[in-house]
Coordinates of C-alpha atoms in Angstrom, one line a residue:
M1 CA -38.4 -52.5 -0.2
A2 CA -39.6 -51.6 3.3
A3 CA -42.5 -49.1 3.4
L4 CA -41.8 -45.8 5.0
A5 CA -44.2 -44.6 7.7
F6 CA -47.0 -42.6 6.2
T7 CA -49.1 -40.3 8.5
P8 CA -51.9 -38.8 6.5
N9 CA -53.2 -35.3 7.1
T10 CA -56.9 -34.6 7.2
E11 CA -57.2 -34.2 3.4
Q12 CA -55.2 -37.3 2.7
A13 CA -57.2 -39.3 5.2
V14 CA -60.4 -38.5 3.3
A15 CA -58.9 -39.8 0.0
L16 CA -57.6 -43.0 1.7
A17 CA -61.0 -43.6 3.3
S18 CA -62.9 -43.2 0.0
T19 CA -64.9 -46.2 -1.3
A20 CA -65.8 -44.4 -4.5
H21 CA -65.8 -46.6 -7.7
R22 CA -64.2 -43.7 -9.6
L23 CA -62.2 -41.3 -7.4
L24 CA -60.4 -38.1 -8.6
V25 CA -57.8 -36.7 -6.2
R26 CA -56.9 -33.1 -7.1
A27 CA -53.6 -32.5 -5.3
K28 CA -51.6 -29.3 -5.5
A29 CA -47.8 -29.2 -5.9
G30 CA -45.7 -30.9 -3.2
T31 CA -48.7 -32.5 -1.5
G32 CA -47.5 -36.1 -1.9
K33 CA -49.7 -37.5 -4.7
T34 CA -47.6 -40.5 -5.4
A35 CA -47.0 -41.2 -1.7
L36 CA -50.8 -41.3 -1.2
L37 CA -51.2 -43.8 -4.0
I38 CA -48.5 -46.0 -2.5
E39 CA -50.1 -45.9 0.9
H40 CA -53.5 -46.8 -0.7
A41 CA -51.8 -49.8 -2.4
R42 CA -50.1 -50.9 0.8
R43 CA -53.5 -51.0 2.6
K44 CA -54.9 -53.3 -0.2
P45 CA -52.4 -56.2 -0.1
Q46 CA -55.1 -58.7 -1.2
L47 CA -55.8 -56.9 -4.5
K48 CA -53.9 -56.9 -7.7
L49 CA -53.4 -53.2 -8.7
L50 CA -52.2 -51.5 -11.9
Y51 CA -50.3 -48.3 -11.5
V52 CA -49.9 -46.2 -14.7
T53 CA -47.5 -43.3 -15.2
F54 CA -45.8 -41.5 -18.1
G55 CA -42.2 -42.3 -19.0
K56 CA -40.1 -45.4 -18.6
A57 CA -37.9 -43.8 -15.9
N58 CA -41.0 -42.9 -13.9
Q59 CA -42.3 -46.4 -14.2
E60 CA -39.0 -47.8 -13.0
D61 CA -38.9 -45.4 -10.1
A62 CA -42.5 -46.4 -9.1
A63 CA -41.6 -50.1 -9.4
A64 CA -39.0 -49.7 -6.6
R65 CA -41.5 -47.8 -4.4
F66 CA -44.8 -49.6 -4.7
P67 CA -45.6 -52.9 -2.8
S68 CA -45.4 -56.2 -4.7
N69 CA -49.2 -56.4 -5.3
V70 CA -48.9 -53.5 -7.8
A71 CA -47.9 -53.8 -11.5
T72 CA -46.3 -50.6 -12.7
K73 CA -46.7 -49.7 -16.4
T74 CA -46.6 -46.8 -18.8
S75 CA -49.5 -46.4 -21.2
H76 CA -47.1 -47.4 -24.1
G77 CA -45.9 -50.3 -22.1
L78 CA -49.5 -51.6 -21.9
A79 CA -49.8 -51.1 -25.6
W80 CA -46.5 -52.9 -26.4
E81 CA -48.4 -56.1 -27.4
V82 CA -49.2 -54.1 -30.5
G83 CA -46.0 -52.0 -30.6
G84 CA -43.9 -55.1 -30.6
Q85 CA -45.4 -56.2 -33.9
F86 CA -43.7 -53.2 -35.6
K87 CA -40.5 -53.7 -33.6
K88 CA -40.2 -57.2 -35.2
T89 CA -40.0 -55.8 -38.7
G90 CA -37.6 -53.0 -37.6
K91 CA -40.2 -50.3 -38.4
Q92 CA -41.1 -48.9 -35.0
G93 CA -39.6 -45.5 -34.5
E94 CA -40.1 -41.8 -34.9
L95 CA -42.1 -40.6 -37.9
F96 CA -40.4 -37.5 -39.4
P97 CA -41.8 -35.1 -42.0
S98 CA -38.7 -35.9 -44.1
Q99 CA -39.8 -39.6 -44.2
L100 CA -43.2 -38.6 -45.5
A101 CA -41.7 -36.2 -48.1
K102 CA -39.5 -39.0 -49.4
A103 CA -42.2 -41.7 -49.3
Y104 CA -44.8 -39.7 -51.2
N105 CA -42.7 -37.2 -53.0
I106 CA -44.4 -34.2 -51.4
P107 CA -43.0 -30.8 -50.2
M108 CA -41.5 -30.7 -46.7
A109 CA -44.0 -28.0 -45.5
F110 CA -47.0 -30.2 -46.5
A111 CA -45.3 -33.2 -45.0
R112 CA -45.0 -31.3 -41.7
H113 CA -48.8 -30.5 -41.8
L114 CA -49.5 -34.1 -42.6
R115 CA -47.4 -35.4 -39.7
E116 CA -49.2 -33.0 -37.3
T117 CA -52.6 -34.2 -38.6
L118 CA -51.6 -37.8 -37.9
H119 CA -50.3 -36.9 -34.5
N120 CA -53.6 -35.1 -33.6
F121 CA -55.6 -38.1 -34.7
M122 CA -53.3 -40.6 -32.8
V123 CA -53.7 -38.8 -29.4
S124 CA -57.4 -38.2 -29.8
A125 CA -60.3 -40.5 -28.8
D126 CA -61.6 -40.5 -32.4
N127 CA -61.7 -43.6 -34.4
E128 CA -61.3 -41.9 -37.8
I129 CA -59.3 -39.0 -39.1
L130 CA -61.3 -35.8 -39.2
A131 CA -60.9 -32.3 -40.4
S132 CA -60.6 -31.2 -36.8
H133 CA -57.2 -33.0 -36.7
V134 CA -55.8 -30.8 -39.5
P135 CA -53.7 -27.9 -38.2
S136 CA -55.7 -24.7 -37.9
M137 CA -53.4 -22.8 -40.2
I138 CA -54.7 -24.9 -43.1
S139 CA -57.7 -23.3 -44.8
A140 CA -61.1 -25.0 -44.5
A141 CA -61.2 -25.6 -48.2
D142 CA -57.9 -27.5 -48.1
K143 CA -58.6 -29.6 -45.0
P144 CA -60.5 -32.4 -46.8
K145 CA -57.5 -33.0 -49.1
V146 CA -55.2 -33.2 -46.0
V147 CA -57.5 -35.7 -44.5
E148 CA -57.4 -37.8 -47.6
W149 CA -53.6 -37.9 -47.5
A150 CA -53.6 -38.7 -43.8
V151 CA -56.0 -41.6 -44.3
L152 CA -53.6 -43.0 -47.0
V153 CA -50.6 -42.6 -44.7
W154 CA -52.4 -44.2 -41.7
S155 CA -53.2 -47.2 -43.9
D156 CA -49.6 -47.5 -45.0
L157 CA -48.3 -47.2 -41.4
Q158 CA -50.4 -50.2 -40.4
R159 CA -48.7 -52.2 -43.2
L160 CA -45.4 -51.9 -41.3
R161 CA -46.1 -55.2 -39.5
Q162 CA -45.4 -58.7 -40.7
W163 CA -47.6 -60.1 -43.4
S164 CA -50.6 -62.2 -42.3
R165 CA -53.4 -64.0 -44.1
G166 CA -56.4 -61.8 -44.9
C167 CA -54.4 -58.5 -44.8
G168 CA -55.4 -57.6 -48.3
E169 CA -52.0 -58.0 -50.1
S170 CA -49.6 -60.8 -51.1
Q171 CA -46.6 -61.8 -49.0
A172 CA -44.4 -60.6 -51.8
Q173 CA -46.1 -57.2 -51.9
R174 CA -45.7 -56.7 -48.2
A175 CA -42.1 -57.7 -48.3
E176 CA -41.3 -55.2 -51.1
F177 CA -43.1 -52.5 -49.1
L178 CA -41.2 -53.2 -46.0
D179 CA -37.9 -53.2 -47.9
T180 CA -38.4 -49.9 -49.6
T181 CA -40.5 -47.6 -47.4
P182 CA -38.8 -45.0 -45.1
L183 CA -41.9 -44.9 -42.9
R184 CA -41.9 -45.8 -39.2
M185 CA -44.7 -46.4 -36.7
P186 CA -44.4 -43.9 -33.9
H187 CA -45.2 -44.8 -30.2
D188 CA -48.4 -42.8 -30.3
G189 CA -49.4 -44.8 -33.5
Y190 CA -49.3 -48.2 -31.9
L191 CA -50.9 -46.9 -28.7
K192 CA -53.7 -45.6 -30.9
L193 CA -54.2 -49.1 -32.5
W194 CA -54.2 -50.7 -29.1
A195 CA -56.7 -48.3 -27.8
M196 CA -59.0 -48.8 -30.8
S197 CA -59.1 -52.5 -29.9
E198 CA -60.9 -51.5 -26.7
P199 CA -58.6 -53.4 -24.3
D200 CA -60.2 -54.7 -21.1
L201 CA -57.8 -54.2 -18.2
S202 CA -60.5 -55.1 -15.6
H203 CA -60.1 -58.8 -16.2
R204 CA -56.4 -58.6 -15.2
Y205 CA -56.5 -56.1 -12.4
D206 CA -58.8 -55.4 -9.4
E207 CA -58.1 -51.6 -9.5
I208 CA -56.3 -49.1 -11.6
L209 CA -54.2 -46.2 -10.2
L210 CA -53.4 -43.4 -12.7
D211 CA -50.8 -40.8 -11.6
E212 CA -50.5 -37.3 -13.0
Y213 CA -53.9 -37.6 -14.6
Q214 CA -53.6 -34.1 -16.1
D215 CA -50.9 -35.3 -18.5
T216 CA -53.2 -38.0 -20.0
N217 CA -54.2 -37.4 -23.6
P218 CA -57.7 -38.3 -24.8
V219 CA -56.9 -41.6 -26.4
F220 CA -55.7 -43.1 -23.1
A221 CA -58.2 -41.3 -21.0
A222 CA -60.9 -43.1 -23.1
V223 CA -59.3 -46.4 -22.3
I224 CA -59.3 -45.7 -18.5
L225 CA -62.9 -44.6 -18.5
R226 CA -64.0 -47.7 -20.3
Q227 CA -62.8 -50.0 -17.5
T228 CA -65.3 -51.6 -15.2
C229 CA -63.0 -52.0 -12.2
P230 CA -62.5 -49.2 -9.7
V231 CA -60.2 -46.4 -10.8
R232 CA -58.3 -43.9 -8.7
L233 CA -56.7 -40.9 -10.3
A234 CA -54.3 -38.4 -8.7
G235 CA -52.9 -35.2 -10.2
D236 CA -53.0 -31.4 -10.4
D237 CA -55.0 -29.7 -13.2
F238 CA -52.7 -26.7 -12.8
Q239 CA -49.6 -28.9 -13.7
S240 CA -51.0 -29.7 -17.1
I241 CA -48.1 -28.7 -19.3
F242 CA -47.9 -31.4 -22.0
G243 CA -50.5 -29.9 -24.4
F244 CA -48.2 -30.6 -27.3
R245 CA -49.0 -34.3 -26.7
G246 CA -52.7 -33.6 -26.8
A247 CA -53.0 -33.6 -23.0
F248 CA -55.4 -30.8 -22.1
N249 CA -57.1 -32.0 -19.0
A250 CA -58.9 -35.0 -20.7
F251 CA -60.9 -35.9 -17.5
D252 CA -64.0 -34.1 -16.3
P253 CA -64.7 -34.1 -12.5
A254 CA -68.4 -34.9 -13.5
Q255 CA -67.1 -38.3 -14.7
F256 CA -66.2 -39.3 -11.1
D257 CA -68.2 -40.5 -8.1
E258 CA -66.1 -38.4 -5.7
V259 CA -63.5 -35.6 -6.0
V260 CA -61.1 -35.0 -3.1
T261 CA -58.9 -31.9 -3.0
I262 CA -55.5 -31.9 -1.2
S263 CA -53.9 -28.5 -0.9
E264 CA -51.3 -28.7 1.9
S265 CA -47.8 -28.8 0.5
H266 CA -44.8 -30.2 2.4
R267 CA -42.2 -28.8 0.1
F268 CA -42.1 -25.0 0.8
G269 CA -43.0 -22.4 3.3
P270 CA -46.0 -19.9 3.4
A271 CA -44.4 -17.3 1.1
I272 CA -44.2 -19.6 -2.0
A273 CA -47.6 -21.1 -1.1
Q274 CA -49.0 -17.5 -1.2
L275 CA -47.3 -16.8 -4.5
A276 CA -48.7 -20.0 -6.0
T277 CA -52.2 -19.2 -4.7
M278 CA -51.9 -15.7 -6.2
L279 CA -51.1 -17.2 -9.6
L280 CA -54.0 -19.6 -9.6
S281 CA -56.6 -17.4 -8.1
E282 CA -55.8 -14.4 -10.3
F283 CA -55.5 -16.2 -13.7
A284 CA -57.5 -19.5 -13.2
G285 CA -60.1 -18.4 -10.7
E286 CA -59.1 -21.2 -8.3
Q287 CA -60.9 -20.9 -5.0
E288 CA -58.8 -23.4 -3.0
P289 CA -55.6 -21.8 -1.8
V290 CA -52.2 -23.6 -1.8
R291 CA -51.2 -24.1 1.8
S292 CA -47.9 -25.0 3.5
S293 CA -47.5 -27.5 6.3
R294 CA -44.1 -25.9 7.1
L295 CA -45.1 -22.7 8.7
D296 CA -41.7 -22.2 10.3
L297 CA -39.9 -22.3 6.9
A298 CA -39.0 -18.8 5.8
T299 CA -38.3 -18.2 2.1
R300 CA -35.2 -16.3 1.0
F301 CA -35.7 -14.4 -2.3
E302 CA -32.0 -14.6 -3.1
V303 CA -29.8 -17.5 -4.1
D304 CA -26.4 -18.1 -2.5
R305 CA -24.3 -18.9 -5.6
T306 CA -21.5 -20.3 -3.4
K307 CA -23.7 -23.3 -2.9
P308 CA -25.4 -25.5 -5.5
Y309 CA -28.5 -24.1 -7.1
A310 CA -30.8 -24.9 -10.1
I311 CA -31.9 -22.8 -13.0
I312 CA -35.3 -23.3 -14.6
G313 CA -36.1 -21.7 -18.0
R314 CA -39.1 -21.9 -20.3
T315 CA -36.9 -22.5 -23.4
N316 CA -33.8 -24.4 -24.3
A317 CA -32.6 -21.2 -26.1
R318 CA -32.4 -19.4 -22.8
L319 CA -30.8 -22.3 -21.0
F320 CA -28.1 -22.3 -23.7
A321 CA -27.4 -18.6 -23.0
S322 CA -27.3 -19.3 -19.2
A323 CA -24.8 -22.2 -19.7
V324 CA -22.6 -20.0 -21.9
A325 CA -22.5 -17.3 -19.2
L326 CA -21.4 -19.9 -16.6
L327 CA -18.6 -21.4 -18.7
G328 CA -15.3 -21.5 -16.8
T329 CA -16.9 -20.8 -13.4
K330 CA -19.3 -23.7 -12.6
R331 CA -19.8 -27.4 -13.1
L332 CA -23.1 -27.9 -15.0
H333 CA -25.7 -30.6 -15.0
F334 CA -28.5 -30.8 -17.5
V335 CA -31.4 -32.6 -15.9
G336 CA -32.4 -35.6 -18.0
G337 CA -29.0 -35.8 -19.6
I338 CA -27.3 -33.2 -21.9
D339 CA -28.0 -35.4 -25.0
E340 CA -31.8 -34.8 -24.4
Y341 CA -31.3 -31.0 -25.1
P342 CA -31.1 -30.0 -28.8
F343 CA -27.5 -28.7 -28.8
E344 CA -26.4 -31.0 -31.5
K345 CA -29.3 -29.8 -33.6
L346 CA -28.1 -26.3 -33.0
V347 CA -24.6 -27.2 -34.3
E348 CA -26.2 -28.7 -37.5
V349 CA -28.3 -25.6 -38.1
H350 CA -25.1 -23.6 -37.8
H351 CA -23.3 -25.9 -40.3
L352 CA -26.3 -25.5 -42.7
R353 CA -26.2 -21.7 -42.2
A354 CA -22.5 -21.4 -42.7
N355 CA -22.4 -23.9 -45.5
T356 CA -19.5 -25.7 -44.0
G357 CA -20.1 -28.9 -45.8
A358 CA -20.3 -30.9 -42.6
Q359 CA -22.4 -34.1 -42.8
L360 CA -25.8 -33.5 -41.3
R361 CA -27.4 -36.4 -39.4
D362 CA -30.7 -35.0 -38.1
P363 CA -33.6 -36.4 -40.1
L364 CA -35.3 -33.0 -40.5
I365 CA -32.3 -30.6 -40.9
S366 CA -30.5 -32.9 -43.3
A367 CA -33.5 -32.8 -45.7
F368 CA -32.7 -29.2 -46.6
A369 CA -30.1 -28.2 -49.2
S370 CA -29.7 -24.7 -47.8
F371 CA -30.3 -22.5 -44.7
A372 CA -32.8 -20.5 -46.8
Q373 CA -34.9 -23.6 -47.4
L374 CA -34.9 -24.4 -43.6
E375 CA -36.0 -20.8 -42.9
A376 CA -38.8 -21.1 -45.4
Y377 CA -39.9 -24.4 -43.9
A378 CA -40.0 -22.9 -40.4
Q379 CA -42.0 -19.9 -41.7
D380 CA -44.5 -22.1 -43.7
T381 CA -45.1 -24.5 -40.8
D382 CA -44.6 -22.3 -37.7
D383 CA -42.2 -24.9 -36.4
K384 CA -41.3 -23.3 -33.1
E385 CA -38.3 -25.5 -32.4
I386 CA -36.7 -24.7 -35.7
H387 CA -37.5 -21.0 -35.3
S388 CA -35.7 -21.1 -32.0
L389 CA -32.7 -22.9 -33.3
I390 CA -32.4 -20.5 -36.2
S391 CA -32.6 -17.5 -33.9
V392 CA -29.8 -18.9 -31.6
A393 CA -27.6 -19.9 -34.5
K394 CA -27.8 -16.3 -35.9
Q395 CA -27.2 -14.8 -32.5
Y396 CA -24.0 -16.7 -31.7
G397 CA -22.8 -17.3 -35.3
D398 CA -19.5 -19.1 -35.8
Q399 CA -19.0 -19.6 -32.0
I400 CA -21.8 -22.2 -31.9
P401 CA -19.6 -25.4 -32.3
S402 CA -17.0 -24.2 -29.8
L403 CA -19.6 -23.1 -27.3
V404 CA -21.5 -26.4 -27.5
S405 CA -18.2 -28.3 -27.0
Q406 CA -17.3 -26.1 -24.0
I407 CA -20.8 -26.7 -22.5
K408 CA -20.4 -30.4 -22.9
A409 CA -17.0 -30.3 -21.3
A410 CA -18.3 -28.4 -18.4
S411 CA -21.2 -30.8 -17.8
V412 CA -21.2 -33.6 -15.3
S413 CA -23.5 -36.6 -15.5
K414 CA -24.5 -36.7 -11.8
I415 CA -26.4 -33.9 -10.3
E416 CA -24.6 -34.2 -6.9
D417 CA -21.3 -33.4 -8.6
A418 CA -22.7 -30.1 -10.1
D419 CA -22.6 -26.5 -9.0
V420 CA -25.6 -25.6 -11.2
A421 CA -28.4 -27.8 -12.5
L422 CA -30.2 -26.5 -15.7
L423 CA -33.5 -27.6 -16.9
T424 CA -36.7 -26.5 -18.6
A425 CA -40.0 -26.1 -16.8
H426 CA -41.3 -29.2 -18.7
R427 CA -38.5 -31.3 -17.2
S428 CA -38.9 -30.0 -13.7
K429 CA -42.1 -32.0 -13.0
G430 CA -41.6 -34.1 -9.9
L431 CA -38.4 -32.3 -8.8
E432 CA -37.6 -30.0 -5.9
F433 CA -34.5 -27.9 -5.3
P434 CA -33.3 -26.1 -2.1
Q435 CA -32.2 -23.1 -4.2
L436 CA -33.8 -22.1 -7.5
V437 CA -33.4 -19.3 -10.1
L438 CA -36.3 -18.7 -12.5
L439 CA -35.2 -17.3 -15.9
G440 CA -37.2 -14.5 -17.5
D441 CA -38.2 -16.3 -20.7
F442 CA -41.7 -17.3 -19.5
H443 CA -44.8 -15.9 -21.0
N444 CA -45.7 -12.4 -19.7
L445 CA -49.1 -12.7 -18.0
I446 CA -49.3 -8.9 -17.3
T447 CA -49.9 -6.9 -20.4
D448 CA -48.0 -3.7 -21.4
G449 CA -51.0 -1.8 -20.1
G450 CA -50.5 -3.3 -16.6
L451 CA -53.5 -5.6 -16.6
P452 CA -53.8 -9.4 -16.3
L453 CA -53.7 -11.2 -19.6
V454 CA -56.9 -13.1 -20.4
L455 CA -56.0 -16.8 -20.8
D456 CA -58.7 -17.7 -23.3
T457 CA -56.9 -20.6 -25.1
P458 CA -55.6 -23.9 -23.8
E459 CA -52.1 -22.9 -24.9
L460 CA -52.2 -19.7 -22.8
R461 CA -53.5 -21.6 -19.8
Q462 CA -50.5 -24.0 -20.2
E463 CA -48.2 -21.0 -20.0
L464 CA -49.7 -20.2 -16.6
H465 CA -49.2 -23.8 -15.6
L466 CA -45.6 -23.8 -16.6
L467 CA -45.0 -20.7 -14.4
Y468 CA -46.8 -22.4 -11.5
V469 CA -44.8 -25.6 -11.9
A470 CA -41.5 -23.8 -12.0
L471 CA -42.3 -21.7 -9.0
T472 CA -43.3 -24.7 -6.9
R473 CA -40.0 -26.6 -7.4
A474 CA -38.3 -24.3 -4.9
M475 CA -37.9 -25.4 -1.3
S476 CA -36.3 -22.6 0.7
A477 CA -34.6 -20.0 -1.6
I478 CA -35.7 -18.6 -4.9
E479 CA -34.9 -15.7 -7.2
L480 CA -38.1 -14.8 -9.0
N481 CA -38.3 -13.7 -12.6
E482 CA -39.9 -10.6 -14.0
Q483 CA -43.0 -12.4 -15.0
I484 CA -43.9 -13.4 -11.4
L485 CA -42.7 -10.0 -10.0
A486 CA -45.0 -8.2 -12.4
I487 CA -47.9 -10.3 -11.1
V488 CA -46.9 -9.6 -7.5
R489 CA -46.8 -5.8 -8.2
Y490 CA -50.3 -5.9 -9.9
C491 CA -51.8 -8.0 -7.1
E492 CA -50.2 -5.7 -4.4
T493 CA -51.8 -2.7 -6.0
A494 CA -55.1 -4.6 -6.1
G495 CA -54.7 -5.8 -2.5
R496 CA -54.8 -9.4 -3.5
V497 CA -51.5 -10.9 -2.2
G498 CA -50.5 -12.3 1.1
T499 CA -48.0 -10.5 3.4
A500 CA -45.4 -13.3 3.2
A501 CA -45.4 -13.1 -0.6
L502 CA -45.0 -9.4 -0.5
A503 CA -41.5 -9.9 0.6
A504 CA -40.7 -11.1 -2.9
S505 CA -41.6 -7.8 -4.4
N506 CA -39.7 -5.8 -1.7
S507 CA -36.6 -8.0 -1.6
T508 CA -35.9 -8.1 -5.3
K509 CA -35.3 -4.3 -5.2
Q510 CA -32.1 -5.1 -3.4
G511 CA -29.1 -6.6 -5.0
G512 CA -26.8 -9.4 -4.1
G513 CA -26.1 -8.2 -0.6
A514 CA -27.6 -9.5 2.7
A515 CA -30.2 -12.2 3.0
L516 CA -33.6 -10.9 2.0
V517 CA -35.6 -12.9 4.4
V518 CA -33.8 -13.7 7.6
E519 CA -33.3 -17.2 9.1
G520 CA -34.4 -19.4 6.3
E521 CA -33.5 -23.1 6.6
P522 CA -29.9 -23.8 5.4
E523 CA -29.8 -25.2 1.9
G524 CA -28.4 -28.6 1.3
A525 CA -26.4 -29.6 -1.8
F526 CA -27.9 -31.3 -4.8
A527 CA -28.0 -34.6 -3.0
A528 CA -31.1 -33.2 -1.4
V529 CA -32.9 -33.0 -4.7
E530 CA -35.8 -35.5 -4.8
Y531 CA -36.8 -37.2 -8.0
G532 CA -40.4 -38.3 -8.0
V533 CA -42.8 -39.8 -10.6
G534 CA -43.1 -37.2 -13.4
A535 CA -39.6 -36.0 -13.2
F536 CA -38.2 -37.8 -16.3
A537 CA -40.8 -37.3 -19.0
N538 CA -38.9 -37.7 -22.3
V539 CA -39.5 -34.3 -23.9
A540 CA -36.3 -34.4 -25.9
E541 CA -37.3 -32.0 -28.6
L542 CA -38.7 -29.3 -26.4
V543 CA -37.6 -25.8 -27.1
G544 CA -40.8 -24.1 -26.3
S545 CA -42.1 -20.9 -27.7
D546 CA -40.2 -18.8 -30.4
A547 CA -36.7 -17.9 -29.4
A548 CA -37.8 -14.3 -29.4
L549 CA -38.8 -15.1 -25.8
L550 CA -35.1 -15.3 -25.1
F551 CA -35.1 -11.6 -24.6
D552 CA -38.5 -11.0 -23.0
G553 CA -38.3 -8.8 -20.0
D554 CA -34.5 -8.2 -20.0
E555 CA -33.5 -7.6 -23.6
L556 CA -30.8 -5.1 -22.8
E557 CA -29.2 -7.2 -20.1
S558 CA -29.1 -10.2 -22.5
R559 CA -27.6 -8.2 -25.3
I560 CA -25.0 -6.9 -22.8
E561 CA -24.0 -10.4 -21.9
L562 CA -23.7 -11.4 -25.6
A563 CA -21.6 -8.3 -26.4
I564 CA -19.2 -9.2 -23.5
L565 CA -19.0 -12.8 -24.6
R566 CA -18.7 -12.2 -28.3
Q567 CA -16.8 -8.9 -28.5
G568 CA -15.0 -8.6 -25.2
L569 CA -16.5 -5.2 -24.5
L570 CA -15.9 -4.2 -20.9
T571 CA -16.8 -0.5 -20.8
A572 CA -20.2 1.2 -20.8
A573 CA -19.1 3.4 -23.7
G574 CA -18.1 0.4 -25.8
L575 CA -21.2 -1.5 -25.0
A576 CA -23.4 1.6 -25.7
D577 CA -21.8 2.1 -29.1
A578 CA -22.2 -1.6 -30.0
L579 CA -25.8 -1.8 -28.8
G580 CA -27.1 1.5 -29.9
G581 CA -28.1 2.8 -26.4
S582 CA -26.9 5.7 -24.2
V583 CA -23.9 5.3 -22.0
A584 CA -26.0 6.1 -18.9
E585 CA -28.6 3.5 -19.7
V586 CA -26.0 0.8 -20.3
A587 CA -24.0 1.7 -17.2
D588 CA -27.2 1.5 -15.1
A589 CA -28.0 -1.9 -16.5
V590 CA -24.5 -3.2 -15.9
A591 CA -24.5 -1.9 -12.3
T592 CA -27.8 -3.7 -11.7
M593 CA -26.5 -6.9 -13.2
V594 CA -23.4 -6.7 -11.0
H595 CA -25.5 -5.9 -8.0
C596 CA -27.7 -9.0 -8.4
G597 CA -24.8 -11.3 -9.2
R598 CA -25.3 -11.7 -12.9
L599 CA -21.9 -10.1 -13.8
S600 CA -18.7 -9.8 -11.8
A601 CA -17.6 -6.3 -10.7
V602 CA -14.0 -7.2 -11.6
L603 CA -14.8 -7.0 -15.3
F604 CA -15.5 -3.2 -15.0
L605 CA -12.7 -1.9 -12.7
D606 CA -11.5 0.3 -15.6
C607 CA -14.9 1.7 -16.4
E608 CA -15.6 4.8 -14.3
A609 CA -19.3 5.0 -15.3
V610 CA -20.0 1.6 -13.9
T611 CA -17.7 1.7 -10.8
Q612 CA -19.2 5.1 -9.7
R613 CA -22.7 3.5 -9.8
L614 CA -21.5 0.5 -7.8
V615 CA -20.1 2.8 -5.2
N616 CA -23.3 4.8 -5.0
N617 CA -25.3 1.5 -4.6
I618 CA -23.0 0.4 -1.8
Q619 CA -23.6 3.8 0.0
L620 CA -27.3 3.4 -0.4
D621 CA -27.3 -0.1 0.9
A622 CA -25.2 1.0 3.9
A623 CA -27.7 3.8 4.6

């Protein structure tokens, strides 16, 4: 394809001019990381380059954008020379705890811990299974036994290939094992085997380009650092959000000959840039601010719901609740495809809970004879996805199958045909939206005491990154969640927030009336959404933190929505009686929800307590 004109800014020019053998480009959100790598490749037509990214869709997208002297691969694509050996025997696939339980006649909870131990080993740079790979909830005294089991399973996983001479068993023994075992070699397993062979990519390529380096796990990072050819990495440490894959910033700047920082974003205006700077400086100590090249782009802190907009949540549980609330009013699109969201699993959890006798197909859920067993498993293993599904199944009860069917019926496959796009923060990488609503199920970074939370674990730092990623998907209009607003209020009190960002705090005190920041650029439809490398990471099983997060920050409002949906309650008195609150408190909450567009005023025309508050609000707005 014809190359688009690329005019580098000062920071990008420094990166393009670098002759460092190992170059690390630290680029903030919306600064054009991938475009920079494409331009670098275009300027080196005489060299054979390897570009590596995560996810097949990303690789295919890159193949259409890079010049012909570049081979585009995923890490697993590079390792397929090993993975294909397991494909030939039909034994390449996901490894579930239920398979381990069946193969070795062990309890499901222990099988889950065993699977996690194997996963931790597979994504690590270690060549043997260690006690450090065993989940932390296992006592130190029991870890050696888990390691012994994991070594046994790892050995059996390697037997899932075709028999060969010198493999230590007869051809008949191997054939019998392959015929009877339920085990499968997962993608990370064959990647581990390939990495342990210490592959030399330098004899095939003159230079290696690695995009989104922050999402690289240690096993592949070690492969990259072993290469003798020049390597050029681009990414953003603060967009590291795939820690569940072992990706916790596996690269150290000290490992590179030169580090270049690019901080000027082309996606959004100064207000969002200041909010992003506020997040990173306050919670990560980042000294380099996020800057905007679009100084004339005003940000509106209100979404026009008569035009297409996107909703980003932390968890699939909250996205489900949002989709239910939109039924009958909007055409929906789930980014990545609705089948990549665990709604079918939710239906199966419901069937197990209600004991309907329906056939269960999910490998994990079908392994349990009762809902009580599933709950016990979730408790024993701290399986956050199952915790979340159980919570939602209890919340919506017998309506689950019908609601899932209605959501599917309301969903369209193409984003340009939708009124509302829904996605998790994990899926939002590489995307941008003219209009964006942030849900309130992200981690609270301001404590109940009004002070910033100390992010002293990798998991907590990833919660900051998720909030930063979600915020920086917006282009011109955004409705902030309570998590960001709480940070703005704290920083405003401390005098550590820019004047443009202060509009976010002030504007959200208003409801769904006039524009909150005047003369922002007009929003386009969803055809304006740009998909870039990183947008289609296959995180099919993501639910995120425990479903209790579903109600963080706006518990009463969420309970009101559910009471309306499930019981048809349309008066403050009826809602108060059902929810256990005062009529005044519920009426205030409903009026606020109507004012900000979360509920329709038509629903409460017969409720004097709500209508009186709405009239008062109109009078205050007019004043």
